[in-house]
mmCIF file with all atom_site columns, C-alpha atoms in Angstrom:
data_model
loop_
_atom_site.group_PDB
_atom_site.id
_atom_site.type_symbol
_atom_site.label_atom_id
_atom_site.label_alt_id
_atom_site.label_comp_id
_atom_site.label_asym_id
_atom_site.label_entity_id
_atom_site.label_seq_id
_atom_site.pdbx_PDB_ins_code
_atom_site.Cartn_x
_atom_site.Cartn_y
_atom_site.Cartn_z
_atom_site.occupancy
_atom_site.B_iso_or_equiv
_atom_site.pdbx_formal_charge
_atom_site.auth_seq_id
_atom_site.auth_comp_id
_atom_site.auth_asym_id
_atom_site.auth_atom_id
_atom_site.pdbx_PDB_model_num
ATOM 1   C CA . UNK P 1 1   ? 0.000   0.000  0.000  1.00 89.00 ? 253 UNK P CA 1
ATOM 2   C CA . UNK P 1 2   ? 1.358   3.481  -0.564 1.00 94.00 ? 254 UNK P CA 1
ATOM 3   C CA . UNK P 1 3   ? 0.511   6.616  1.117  1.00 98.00 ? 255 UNK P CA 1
ATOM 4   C CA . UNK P 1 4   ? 0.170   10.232 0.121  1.00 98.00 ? 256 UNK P CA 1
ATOM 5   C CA . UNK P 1 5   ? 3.964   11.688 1.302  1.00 98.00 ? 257 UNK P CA 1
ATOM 6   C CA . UNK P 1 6   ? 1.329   14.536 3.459  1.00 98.00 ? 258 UNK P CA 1
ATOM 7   C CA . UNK P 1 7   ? -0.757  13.211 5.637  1.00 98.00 ? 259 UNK P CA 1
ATOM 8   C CA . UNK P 1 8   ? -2.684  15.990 7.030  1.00 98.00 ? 260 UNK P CA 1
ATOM 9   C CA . UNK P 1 9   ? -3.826  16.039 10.847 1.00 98.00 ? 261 UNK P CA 1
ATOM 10  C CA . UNK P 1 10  ? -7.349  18.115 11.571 1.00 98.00 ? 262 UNK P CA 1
ATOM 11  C CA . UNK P 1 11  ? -9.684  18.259 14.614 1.00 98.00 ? 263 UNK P CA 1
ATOM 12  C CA . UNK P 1 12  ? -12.988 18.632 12.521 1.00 98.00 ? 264 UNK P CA 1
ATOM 13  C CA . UNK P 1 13  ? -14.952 18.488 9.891  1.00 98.00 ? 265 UNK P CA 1
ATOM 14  C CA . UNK P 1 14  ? -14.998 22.024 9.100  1.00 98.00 ? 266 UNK P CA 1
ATOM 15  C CA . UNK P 1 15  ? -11.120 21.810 9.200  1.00 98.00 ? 267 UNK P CA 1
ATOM 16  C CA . UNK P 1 16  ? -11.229 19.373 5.884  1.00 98.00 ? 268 UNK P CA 1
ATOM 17  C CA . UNK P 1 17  ? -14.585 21.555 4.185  1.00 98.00 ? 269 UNK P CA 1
ATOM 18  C CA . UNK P 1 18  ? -11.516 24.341 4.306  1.00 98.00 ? 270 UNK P CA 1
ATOM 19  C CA . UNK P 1 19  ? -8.032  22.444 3.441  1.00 98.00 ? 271 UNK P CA 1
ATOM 20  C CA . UNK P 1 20  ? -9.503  19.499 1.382  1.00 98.00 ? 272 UNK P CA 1
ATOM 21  C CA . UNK P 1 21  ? -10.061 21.266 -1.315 1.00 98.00 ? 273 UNK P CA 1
ATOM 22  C CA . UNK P 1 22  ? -6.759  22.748 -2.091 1.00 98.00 ? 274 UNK P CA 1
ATOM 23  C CA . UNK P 1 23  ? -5.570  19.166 -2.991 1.00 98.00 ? 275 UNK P CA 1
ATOM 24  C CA . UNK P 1 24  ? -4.761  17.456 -0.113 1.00 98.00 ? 276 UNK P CA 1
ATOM 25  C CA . UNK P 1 25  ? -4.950  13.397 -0.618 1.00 98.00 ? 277 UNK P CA 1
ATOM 26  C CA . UNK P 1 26  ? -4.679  12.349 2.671  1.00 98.00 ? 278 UNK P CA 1
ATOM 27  C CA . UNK P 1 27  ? -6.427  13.234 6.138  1.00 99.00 ? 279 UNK P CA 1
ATOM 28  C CA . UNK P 1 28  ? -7.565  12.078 9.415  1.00 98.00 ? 280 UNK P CA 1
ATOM 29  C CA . UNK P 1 29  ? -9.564  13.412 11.842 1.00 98.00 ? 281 UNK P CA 1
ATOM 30  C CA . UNK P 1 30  ? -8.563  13.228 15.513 1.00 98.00 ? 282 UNK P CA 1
ATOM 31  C CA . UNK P 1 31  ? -11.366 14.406 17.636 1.00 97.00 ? 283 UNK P CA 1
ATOM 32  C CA . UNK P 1 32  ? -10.997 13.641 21.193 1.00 91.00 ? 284 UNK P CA 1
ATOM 33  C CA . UNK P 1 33  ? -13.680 15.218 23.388 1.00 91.00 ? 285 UNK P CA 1
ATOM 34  C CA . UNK P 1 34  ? -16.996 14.493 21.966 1.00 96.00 ? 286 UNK P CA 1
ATOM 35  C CA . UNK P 1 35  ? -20.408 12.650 22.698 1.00 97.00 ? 287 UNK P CA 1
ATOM 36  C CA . UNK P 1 36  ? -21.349 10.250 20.113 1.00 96.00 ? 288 UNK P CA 1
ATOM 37  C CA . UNK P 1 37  ? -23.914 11.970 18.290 1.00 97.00 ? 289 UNK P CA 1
ATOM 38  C CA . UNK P 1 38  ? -21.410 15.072 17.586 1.00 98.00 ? 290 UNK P CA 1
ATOM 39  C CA . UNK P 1 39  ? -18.547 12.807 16.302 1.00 98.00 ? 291 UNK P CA 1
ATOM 40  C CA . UNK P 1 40  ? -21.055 10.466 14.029 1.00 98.00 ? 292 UNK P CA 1
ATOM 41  C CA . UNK P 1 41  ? -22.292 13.795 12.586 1.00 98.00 ? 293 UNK P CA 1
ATOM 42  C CA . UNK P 1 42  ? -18.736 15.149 12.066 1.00 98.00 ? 294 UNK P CA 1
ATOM 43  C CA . UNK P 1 43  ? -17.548 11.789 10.642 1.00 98.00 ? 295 UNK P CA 1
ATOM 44  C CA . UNK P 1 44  ? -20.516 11.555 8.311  1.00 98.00 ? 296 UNK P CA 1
ATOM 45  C CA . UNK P 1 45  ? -19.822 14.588 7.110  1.00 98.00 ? 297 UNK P CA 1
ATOM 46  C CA . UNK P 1 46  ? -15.590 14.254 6.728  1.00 98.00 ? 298 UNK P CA 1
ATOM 47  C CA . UNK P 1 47  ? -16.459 11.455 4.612  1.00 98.00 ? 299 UNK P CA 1
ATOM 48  C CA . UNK P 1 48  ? -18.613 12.818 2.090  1.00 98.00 ? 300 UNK P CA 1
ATOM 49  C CA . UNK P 1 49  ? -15.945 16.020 1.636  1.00 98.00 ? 301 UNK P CA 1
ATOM 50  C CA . UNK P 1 50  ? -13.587 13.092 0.941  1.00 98.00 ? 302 UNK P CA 1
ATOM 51  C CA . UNK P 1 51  ? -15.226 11.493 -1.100 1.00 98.00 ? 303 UNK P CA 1
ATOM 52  C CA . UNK P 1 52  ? -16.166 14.577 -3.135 1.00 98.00 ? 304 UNK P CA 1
ATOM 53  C CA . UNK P 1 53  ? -12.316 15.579 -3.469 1.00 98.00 ? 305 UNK P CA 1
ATOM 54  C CA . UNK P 1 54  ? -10.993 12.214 -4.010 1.00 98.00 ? 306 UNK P CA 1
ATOM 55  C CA . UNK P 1 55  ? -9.285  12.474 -0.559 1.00 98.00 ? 307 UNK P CA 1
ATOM 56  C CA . UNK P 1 56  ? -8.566  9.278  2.160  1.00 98.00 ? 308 UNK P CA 1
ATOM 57  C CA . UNK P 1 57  ? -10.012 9.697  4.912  1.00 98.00 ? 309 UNK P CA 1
ATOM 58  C CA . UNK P 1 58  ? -8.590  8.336  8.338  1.00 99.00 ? 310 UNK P CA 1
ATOM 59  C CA . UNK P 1 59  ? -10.631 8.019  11.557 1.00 98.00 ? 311 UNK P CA 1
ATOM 60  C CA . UNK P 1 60  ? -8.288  8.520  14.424 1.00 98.00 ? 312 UNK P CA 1
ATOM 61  C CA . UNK P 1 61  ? -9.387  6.026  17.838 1.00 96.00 ? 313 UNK P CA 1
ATOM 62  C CA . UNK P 1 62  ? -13.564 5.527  17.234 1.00 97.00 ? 314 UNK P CA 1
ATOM 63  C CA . UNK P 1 63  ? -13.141 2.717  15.273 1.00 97.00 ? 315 UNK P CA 1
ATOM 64  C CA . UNK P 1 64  ? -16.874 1.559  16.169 1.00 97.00 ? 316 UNK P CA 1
ATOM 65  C CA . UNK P 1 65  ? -18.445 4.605  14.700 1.00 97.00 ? 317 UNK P CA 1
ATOM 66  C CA . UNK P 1 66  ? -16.021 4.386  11.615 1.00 98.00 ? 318 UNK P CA 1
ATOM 67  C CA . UNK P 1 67  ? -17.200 0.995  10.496 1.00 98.00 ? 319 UNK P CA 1
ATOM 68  C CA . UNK P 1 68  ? -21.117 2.154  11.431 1.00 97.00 ? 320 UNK P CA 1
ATOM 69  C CA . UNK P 1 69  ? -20.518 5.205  9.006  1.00 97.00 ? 321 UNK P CA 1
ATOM 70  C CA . UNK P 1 70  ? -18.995 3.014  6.245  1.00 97.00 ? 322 UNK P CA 1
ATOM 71  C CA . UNK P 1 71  ? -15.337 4.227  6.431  1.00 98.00 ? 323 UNK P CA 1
ATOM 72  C CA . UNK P 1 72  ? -12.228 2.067  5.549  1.00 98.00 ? 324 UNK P CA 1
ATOM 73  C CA . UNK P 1 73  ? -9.542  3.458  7.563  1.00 98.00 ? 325 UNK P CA 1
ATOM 74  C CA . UNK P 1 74  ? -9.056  3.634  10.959 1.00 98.00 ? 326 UNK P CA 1
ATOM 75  C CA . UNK P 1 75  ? -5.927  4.981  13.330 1.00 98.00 ? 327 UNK P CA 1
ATOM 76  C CA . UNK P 1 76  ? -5.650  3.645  16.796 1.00 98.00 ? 328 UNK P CA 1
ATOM 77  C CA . UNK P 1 77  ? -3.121  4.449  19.362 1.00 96.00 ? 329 UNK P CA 1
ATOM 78  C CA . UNK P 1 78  ? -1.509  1.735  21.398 1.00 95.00 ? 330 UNK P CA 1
ATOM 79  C CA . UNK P 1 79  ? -4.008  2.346  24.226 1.00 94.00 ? 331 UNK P CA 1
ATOM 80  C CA . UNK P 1 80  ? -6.809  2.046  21.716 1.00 95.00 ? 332 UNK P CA 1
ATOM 81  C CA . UNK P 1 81  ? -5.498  -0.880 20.424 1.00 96.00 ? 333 UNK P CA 1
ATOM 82  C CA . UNK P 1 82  ? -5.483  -2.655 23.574 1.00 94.00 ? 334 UNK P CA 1
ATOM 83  C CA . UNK P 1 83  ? -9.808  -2.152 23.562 1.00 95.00 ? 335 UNK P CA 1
ATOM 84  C CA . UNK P 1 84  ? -9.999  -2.582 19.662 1.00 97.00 ? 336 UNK P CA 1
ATOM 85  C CA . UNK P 1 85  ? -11.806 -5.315 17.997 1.00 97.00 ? 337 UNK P CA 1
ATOM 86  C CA . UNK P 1 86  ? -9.616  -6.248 15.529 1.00 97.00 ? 338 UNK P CA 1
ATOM 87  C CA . UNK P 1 87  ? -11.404 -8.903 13.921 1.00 97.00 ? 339 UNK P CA 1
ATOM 88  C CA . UNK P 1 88  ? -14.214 -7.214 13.589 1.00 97.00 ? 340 UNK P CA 1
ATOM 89  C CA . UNK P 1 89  ? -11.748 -4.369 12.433 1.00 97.00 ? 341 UNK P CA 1
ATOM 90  C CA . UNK P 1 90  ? -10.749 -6.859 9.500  1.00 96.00 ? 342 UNK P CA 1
ATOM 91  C CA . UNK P 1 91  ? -14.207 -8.177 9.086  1.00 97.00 ? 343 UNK P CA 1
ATOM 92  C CA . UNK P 1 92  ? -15.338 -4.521 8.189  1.00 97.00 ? 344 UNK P CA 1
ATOM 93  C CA . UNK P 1 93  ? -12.464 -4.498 5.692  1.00 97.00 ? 345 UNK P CA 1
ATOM 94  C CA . UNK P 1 94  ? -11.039 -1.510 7.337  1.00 98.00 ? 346 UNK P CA 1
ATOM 95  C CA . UNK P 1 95  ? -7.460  -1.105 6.791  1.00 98.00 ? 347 UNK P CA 1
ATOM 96  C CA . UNK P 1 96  ? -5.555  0.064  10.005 1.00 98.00 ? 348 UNK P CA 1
ATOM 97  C CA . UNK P 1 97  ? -2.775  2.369  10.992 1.00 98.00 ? 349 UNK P CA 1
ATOM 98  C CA . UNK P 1 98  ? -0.962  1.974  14.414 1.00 98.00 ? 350 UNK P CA 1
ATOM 99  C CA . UNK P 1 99  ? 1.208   4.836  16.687 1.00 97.00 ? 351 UNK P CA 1
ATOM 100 C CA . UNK P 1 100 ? 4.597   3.701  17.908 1.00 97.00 ? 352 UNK P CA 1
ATOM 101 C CA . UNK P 1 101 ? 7.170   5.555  20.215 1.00 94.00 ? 353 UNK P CA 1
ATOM 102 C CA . UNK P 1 102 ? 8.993   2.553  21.440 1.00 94.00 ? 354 UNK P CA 1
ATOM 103 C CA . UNK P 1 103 ? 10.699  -0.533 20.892 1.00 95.00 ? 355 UNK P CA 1
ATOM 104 C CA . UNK P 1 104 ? 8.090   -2.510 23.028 1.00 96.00 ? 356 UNK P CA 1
ATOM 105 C CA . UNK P 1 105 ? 5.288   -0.495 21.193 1.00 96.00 ? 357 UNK P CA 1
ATOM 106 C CA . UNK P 1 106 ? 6.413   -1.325 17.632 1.00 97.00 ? 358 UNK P CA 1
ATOM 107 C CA . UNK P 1 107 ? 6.537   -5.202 18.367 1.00 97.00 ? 359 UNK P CA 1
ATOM 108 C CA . UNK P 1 108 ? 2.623   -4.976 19.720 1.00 97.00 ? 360 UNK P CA 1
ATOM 109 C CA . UNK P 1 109 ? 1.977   -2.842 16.433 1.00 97.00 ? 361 UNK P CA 1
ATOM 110 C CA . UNK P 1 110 ? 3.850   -5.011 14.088 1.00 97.00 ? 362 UNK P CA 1
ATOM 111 C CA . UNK P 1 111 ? 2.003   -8.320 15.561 1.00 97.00 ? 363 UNK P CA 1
ATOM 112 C CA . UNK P 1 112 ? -1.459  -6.507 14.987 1.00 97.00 ? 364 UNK P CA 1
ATOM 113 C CA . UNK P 1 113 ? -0.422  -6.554 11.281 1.00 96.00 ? 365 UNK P CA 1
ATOM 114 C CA . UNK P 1 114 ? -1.524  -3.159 10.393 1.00 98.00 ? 366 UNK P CA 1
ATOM 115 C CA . UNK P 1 115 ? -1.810  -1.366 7.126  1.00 98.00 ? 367 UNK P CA 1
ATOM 116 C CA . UNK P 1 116 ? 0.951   1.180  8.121  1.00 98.00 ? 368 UNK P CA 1
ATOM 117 C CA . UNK P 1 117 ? 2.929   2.110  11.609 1.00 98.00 ? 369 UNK P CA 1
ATOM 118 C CA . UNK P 1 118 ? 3.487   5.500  12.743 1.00 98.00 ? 370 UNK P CA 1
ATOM 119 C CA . UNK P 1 119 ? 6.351   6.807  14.620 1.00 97.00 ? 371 UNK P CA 1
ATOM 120 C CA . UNK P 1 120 ? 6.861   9.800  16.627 1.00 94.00 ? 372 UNK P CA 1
ATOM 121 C CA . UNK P 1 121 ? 7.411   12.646 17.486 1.00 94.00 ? 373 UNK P CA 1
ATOM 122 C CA . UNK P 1 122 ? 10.526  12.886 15.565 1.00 95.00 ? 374 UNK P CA 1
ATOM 123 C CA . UNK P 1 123 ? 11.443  16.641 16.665 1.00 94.00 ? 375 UNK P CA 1
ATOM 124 C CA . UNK P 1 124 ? 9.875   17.971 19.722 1.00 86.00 ? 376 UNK P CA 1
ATOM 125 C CA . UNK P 1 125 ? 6.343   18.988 19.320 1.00 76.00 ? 377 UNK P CA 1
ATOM 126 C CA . UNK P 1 126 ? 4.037   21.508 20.981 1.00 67.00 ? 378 UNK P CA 1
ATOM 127 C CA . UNK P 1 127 ? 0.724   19.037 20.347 1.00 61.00 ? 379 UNK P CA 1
ATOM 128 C CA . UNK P 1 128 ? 0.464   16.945 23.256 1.00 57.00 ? 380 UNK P CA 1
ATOM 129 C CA . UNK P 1 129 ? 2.837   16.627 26.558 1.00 58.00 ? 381 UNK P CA 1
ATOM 130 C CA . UNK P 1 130 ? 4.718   13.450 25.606 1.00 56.00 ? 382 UNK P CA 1
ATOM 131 C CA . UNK P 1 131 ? 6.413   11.092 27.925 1.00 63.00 ? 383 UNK P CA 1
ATOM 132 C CA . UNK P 1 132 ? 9.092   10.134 24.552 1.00 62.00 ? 384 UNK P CA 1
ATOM 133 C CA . UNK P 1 133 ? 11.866  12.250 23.716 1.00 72.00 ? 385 UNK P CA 1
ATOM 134 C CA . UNK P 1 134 ? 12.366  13.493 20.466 1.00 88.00 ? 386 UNK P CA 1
ATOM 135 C CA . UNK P 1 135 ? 13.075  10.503 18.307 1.00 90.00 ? 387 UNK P CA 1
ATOM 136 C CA . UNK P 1 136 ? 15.567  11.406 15.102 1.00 92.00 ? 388 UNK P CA 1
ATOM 137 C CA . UNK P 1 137 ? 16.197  11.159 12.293 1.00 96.00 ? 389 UNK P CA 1
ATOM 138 C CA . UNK P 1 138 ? 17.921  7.919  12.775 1.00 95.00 ? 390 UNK P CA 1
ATOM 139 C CA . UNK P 1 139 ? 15.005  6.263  14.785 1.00 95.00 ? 391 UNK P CA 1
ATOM 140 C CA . UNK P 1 140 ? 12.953  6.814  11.278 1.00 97.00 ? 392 UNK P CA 1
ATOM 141 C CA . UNK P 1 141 ? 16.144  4.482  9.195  1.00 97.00 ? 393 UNK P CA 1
ATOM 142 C CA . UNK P 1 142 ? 15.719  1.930  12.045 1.00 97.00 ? 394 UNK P CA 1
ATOM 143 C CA . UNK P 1 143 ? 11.721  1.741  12.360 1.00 97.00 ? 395 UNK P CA 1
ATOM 144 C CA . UNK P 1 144 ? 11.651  1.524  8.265  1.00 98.00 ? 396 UNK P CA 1
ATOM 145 C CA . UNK P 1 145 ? 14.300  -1.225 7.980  1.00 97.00 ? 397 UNK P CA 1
ATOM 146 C CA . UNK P 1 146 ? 11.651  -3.295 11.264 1.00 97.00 ? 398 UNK P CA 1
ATOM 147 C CA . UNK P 1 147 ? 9.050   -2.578 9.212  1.00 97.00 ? 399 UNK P CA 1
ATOM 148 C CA . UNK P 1 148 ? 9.772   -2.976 5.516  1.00 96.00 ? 400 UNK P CA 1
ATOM 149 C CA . UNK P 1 149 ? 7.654   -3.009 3.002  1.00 96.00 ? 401 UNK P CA 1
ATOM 150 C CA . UNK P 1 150 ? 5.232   -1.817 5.517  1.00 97.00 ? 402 UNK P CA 1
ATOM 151 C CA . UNK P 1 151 ? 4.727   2.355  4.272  1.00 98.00 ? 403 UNK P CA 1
ATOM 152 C CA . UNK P 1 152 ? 5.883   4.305  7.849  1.00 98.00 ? 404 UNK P CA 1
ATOM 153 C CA . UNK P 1 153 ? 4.656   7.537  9.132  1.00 98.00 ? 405 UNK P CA 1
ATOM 154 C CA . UNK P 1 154 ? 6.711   10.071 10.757 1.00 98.00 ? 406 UNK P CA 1
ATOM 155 C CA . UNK P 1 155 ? 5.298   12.388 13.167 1.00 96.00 ? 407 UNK P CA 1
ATOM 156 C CA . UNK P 1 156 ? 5.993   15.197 15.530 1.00 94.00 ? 408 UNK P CA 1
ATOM 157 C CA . UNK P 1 157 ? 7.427   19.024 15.269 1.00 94.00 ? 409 UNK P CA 1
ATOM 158 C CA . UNK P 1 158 ? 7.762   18.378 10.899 1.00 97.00 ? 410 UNK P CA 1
ATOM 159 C CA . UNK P 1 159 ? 7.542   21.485 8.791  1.00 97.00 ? 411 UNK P CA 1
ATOM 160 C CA . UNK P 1 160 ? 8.411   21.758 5.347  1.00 98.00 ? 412 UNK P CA 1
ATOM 161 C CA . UNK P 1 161 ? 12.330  22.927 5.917  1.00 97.00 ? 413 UNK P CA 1
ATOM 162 C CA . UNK P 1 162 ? 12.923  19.284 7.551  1.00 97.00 ? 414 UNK P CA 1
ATOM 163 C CA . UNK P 1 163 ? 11.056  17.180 4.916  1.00 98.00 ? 415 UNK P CA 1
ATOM 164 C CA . UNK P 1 164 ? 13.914  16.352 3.167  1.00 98.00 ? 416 UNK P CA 1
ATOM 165 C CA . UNK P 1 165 ? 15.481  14.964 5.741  1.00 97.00 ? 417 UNK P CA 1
ATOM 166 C CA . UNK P 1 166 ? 12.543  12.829 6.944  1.00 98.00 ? 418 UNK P CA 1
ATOM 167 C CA . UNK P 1 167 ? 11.695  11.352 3.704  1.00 98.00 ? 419 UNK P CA 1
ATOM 168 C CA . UNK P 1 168 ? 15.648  10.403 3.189  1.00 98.00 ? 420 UNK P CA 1
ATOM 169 C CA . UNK P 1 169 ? 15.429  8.703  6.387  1.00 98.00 ? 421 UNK P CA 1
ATOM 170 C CA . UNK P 1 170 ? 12.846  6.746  5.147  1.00 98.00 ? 422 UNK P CA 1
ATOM 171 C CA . UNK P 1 171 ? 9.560   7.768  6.380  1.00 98.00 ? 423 UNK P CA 1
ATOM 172 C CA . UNK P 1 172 ? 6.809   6.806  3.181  1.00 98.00 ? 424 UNK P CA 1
ATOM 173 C CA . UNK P 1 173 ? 4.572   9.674  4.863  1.00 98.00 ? 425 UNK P CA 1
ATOM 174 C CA . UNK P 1 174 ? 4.774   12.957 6.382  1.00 98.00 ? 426 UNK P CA 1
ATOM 175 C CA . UNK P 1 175 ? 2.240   13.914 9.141  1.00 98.00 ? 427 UNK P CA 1
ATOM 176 C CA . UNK P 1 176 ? 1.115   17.566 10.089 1.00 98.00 ? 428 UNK P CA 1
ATOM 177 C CA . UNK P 1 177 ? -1.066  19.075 12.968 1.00 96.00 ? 429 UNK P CA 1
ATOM 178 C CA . UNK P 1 178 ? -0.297  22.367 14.279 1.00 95.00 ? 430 UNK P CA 1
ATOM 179 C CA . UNK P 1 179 ? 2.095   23.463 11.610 1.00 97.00 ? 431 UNK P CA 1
ATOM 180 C CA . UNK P 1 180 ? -0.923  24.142 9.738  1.00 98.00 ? 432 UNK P CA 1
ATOM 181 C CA . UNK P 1 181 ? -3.906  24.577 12.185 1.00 97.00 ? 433 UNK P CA 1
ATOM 182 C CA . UNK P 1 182 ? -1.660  27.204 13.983 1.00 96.00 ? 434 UNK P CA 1
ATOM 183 C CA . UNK P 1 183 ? 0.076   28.773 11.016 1.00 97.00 ? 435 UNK P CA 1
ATOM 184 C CA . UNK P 1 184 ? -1.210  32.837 10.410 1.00 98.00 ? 436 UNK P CA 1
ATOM 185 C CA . UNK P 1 185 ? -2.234  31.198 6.958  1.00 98.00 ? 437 UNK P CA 1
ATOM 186 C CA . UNK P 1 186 ? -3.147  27.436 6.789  1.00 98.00 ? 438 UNK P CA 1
ATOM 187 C CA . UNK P 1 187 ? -4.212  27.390 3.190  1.00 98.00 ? 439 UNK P CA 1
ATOM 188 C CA . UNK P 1 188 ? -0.683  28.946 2.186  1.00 98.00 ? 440 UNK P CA 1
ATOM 189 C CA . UNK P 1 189 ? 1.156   26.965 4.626  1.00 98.00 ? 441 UNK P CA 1
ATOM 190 C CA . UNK P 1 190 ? -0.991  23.837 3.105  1.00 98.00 ? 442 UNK P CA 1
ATOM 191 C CA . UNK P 1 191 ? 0.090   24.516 -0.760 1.00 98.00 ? 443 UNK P CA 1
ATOM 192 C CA . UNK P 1 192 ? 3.047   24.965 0.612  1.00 98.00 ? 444 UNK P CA 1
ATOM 193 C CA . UNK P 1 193 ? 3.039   21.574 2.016  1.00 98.00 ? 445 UNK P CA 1
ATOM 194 C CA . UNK P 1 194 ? 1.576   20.005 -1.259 1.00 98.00 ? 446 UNK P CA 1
ATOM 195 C CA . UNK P 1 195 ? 4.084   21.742 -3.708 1.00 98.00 ? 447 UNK P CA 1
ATOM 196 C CA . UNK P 1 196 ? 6.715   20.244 -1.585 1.00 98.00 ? 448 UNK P CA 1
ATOM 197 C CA . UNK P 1 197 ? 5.891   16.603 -0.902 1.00 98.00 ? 449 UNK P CA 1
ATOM 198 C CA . UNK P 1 198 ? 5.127   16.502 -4.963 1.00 97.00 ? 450 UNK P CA 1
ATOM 199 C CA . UNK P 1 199 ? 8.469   15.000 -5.675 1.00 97.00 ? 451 UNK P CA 1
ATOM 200 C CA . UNK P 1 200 ? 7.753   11.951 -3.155 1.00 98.00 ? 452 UNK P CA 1
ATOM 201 C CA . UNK P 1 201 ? 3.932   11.158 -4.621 1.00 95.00 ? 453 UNK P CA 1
#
C-alpha cells in the first residue's frame, strides 16, 4: 500500500470543508472530546468532503463509529489498540494504521499486522505533553528497515524545511497538525506543504 507523502492532521470536519479542497490526498480526523452523536455527525460529514475531493479519509481512535458510518480506515493508538476489535476491524475491511514511540510499542503494532505504523514525534512537538523524547532522524532508518515493506509515518514538530530529511530517512509519509492549524495562513502553509511533498507522490 502506498501513502500520500502529506498526511494531514485536523480536529474537525470544518477543518477538511476548508483544506480538502486545495488538494490534499490524505487526512484524518482526531477528535478527542466528543459525545457520540457530535462525532457520528462530524464523521458523516468528513467522509462525504472526501469522497467529493478524491481524498482518504482516516478516523483517528472511534473505530466503532467508523465501520457504522462506512469508512475504511481507521488509526488507533496503542491504548486504543489494547480495547480494539480487531477482527471485527478486518471483518469490516477496514485497513488500520498503528502509533509507535517505542521498541516494546512497535513489536505490539507489528504483531497486529496493520496497514501502516506511525512513529513519533521525531522533533519535539508543541501538540500533546509526551512522555518520549524526540526521536531522530535515525530512529525513522531503524523503524523503516523493522518494518519494511510496511509504508511508515513520521510524526511530531515536521515542517516543510525538515522534509527532506525525513523522507531520506525513510519515512513513506509525512504527518502535520499544528504546523498548519496554527500557522497565520493554513491554506498557504498547506500549498506549501503540497508543492513540496510533490516530488515523493
Amino acid at each position: 500500500m502506498k501513502l500520500d507523502p502529506f498526511y494531514l492532521i485536523v480536529d474537525s470536519a470544518a477543518w477538511i470543508e476548508r483544506l480538502v479542497p486545495l488538494g490534499v490526498r490524505l487526512v484524518q480526523l482526531r477528535i478527542k472530546d466528543m459525545d457520540e452523536d457530535g462525532l457520528r455527525m462530524e464523521i458523516r460529514k468528513a467522509r462525504t468532503l472526501c469522497a467529493r475531493h478524491r481524498c482518504q479519509l482516516i478516523i483517528n481512535d472511534h473505530w466503532r463509529l467508523a465501520i457504522e458510518e462506512g469508512c475504511d480506515f481507521i488509526h488507533l493508538g496503542q491504548e486504543d489498540l489494547q480495547t480494539a476489535d480487531l477482527p471485527a476491524i478486518q471483518a469490516a475491511g477496514v485497513r488500520l494504521g498503528l502509533s509507535t514511540h517505542d521498541d516494546a510499542e512497535l513489536e505490539t503494532a507489528v504483531a497486529a499486522e496493520p496497514h501502516y505504523v506511525a512513529l513519533g514525534p521525531v522533533y519535539p512537538t508543541i501538540l500533546k505533553k509526551m512522555k518520549w523524547a524526540s526521536q531522530g532522524l535515525e530512529r525513522i532508518r531503524a523503524w523503516k528497515d523493522r518494518i519494511a515493506p510496511l509504508p511508515l509515518v513520521a510524526i511530531g514538530g515536521l515542517n516543510p524545511e525538515r522534509l527532506d530529511g525525513v523522507f531520506a530517512a525513510g519515512a513513506d509519509s509525512a504527518a502535520v497538525v499544528t504546523d498548519i492549524t496554527l500557522n497565520s495562513d493554513p491554506e498557504a502553509r498547506t500549498r506549501e506543504w503540497i508543492e513540496k511533498t510533490h516530488q515523493w507522490r
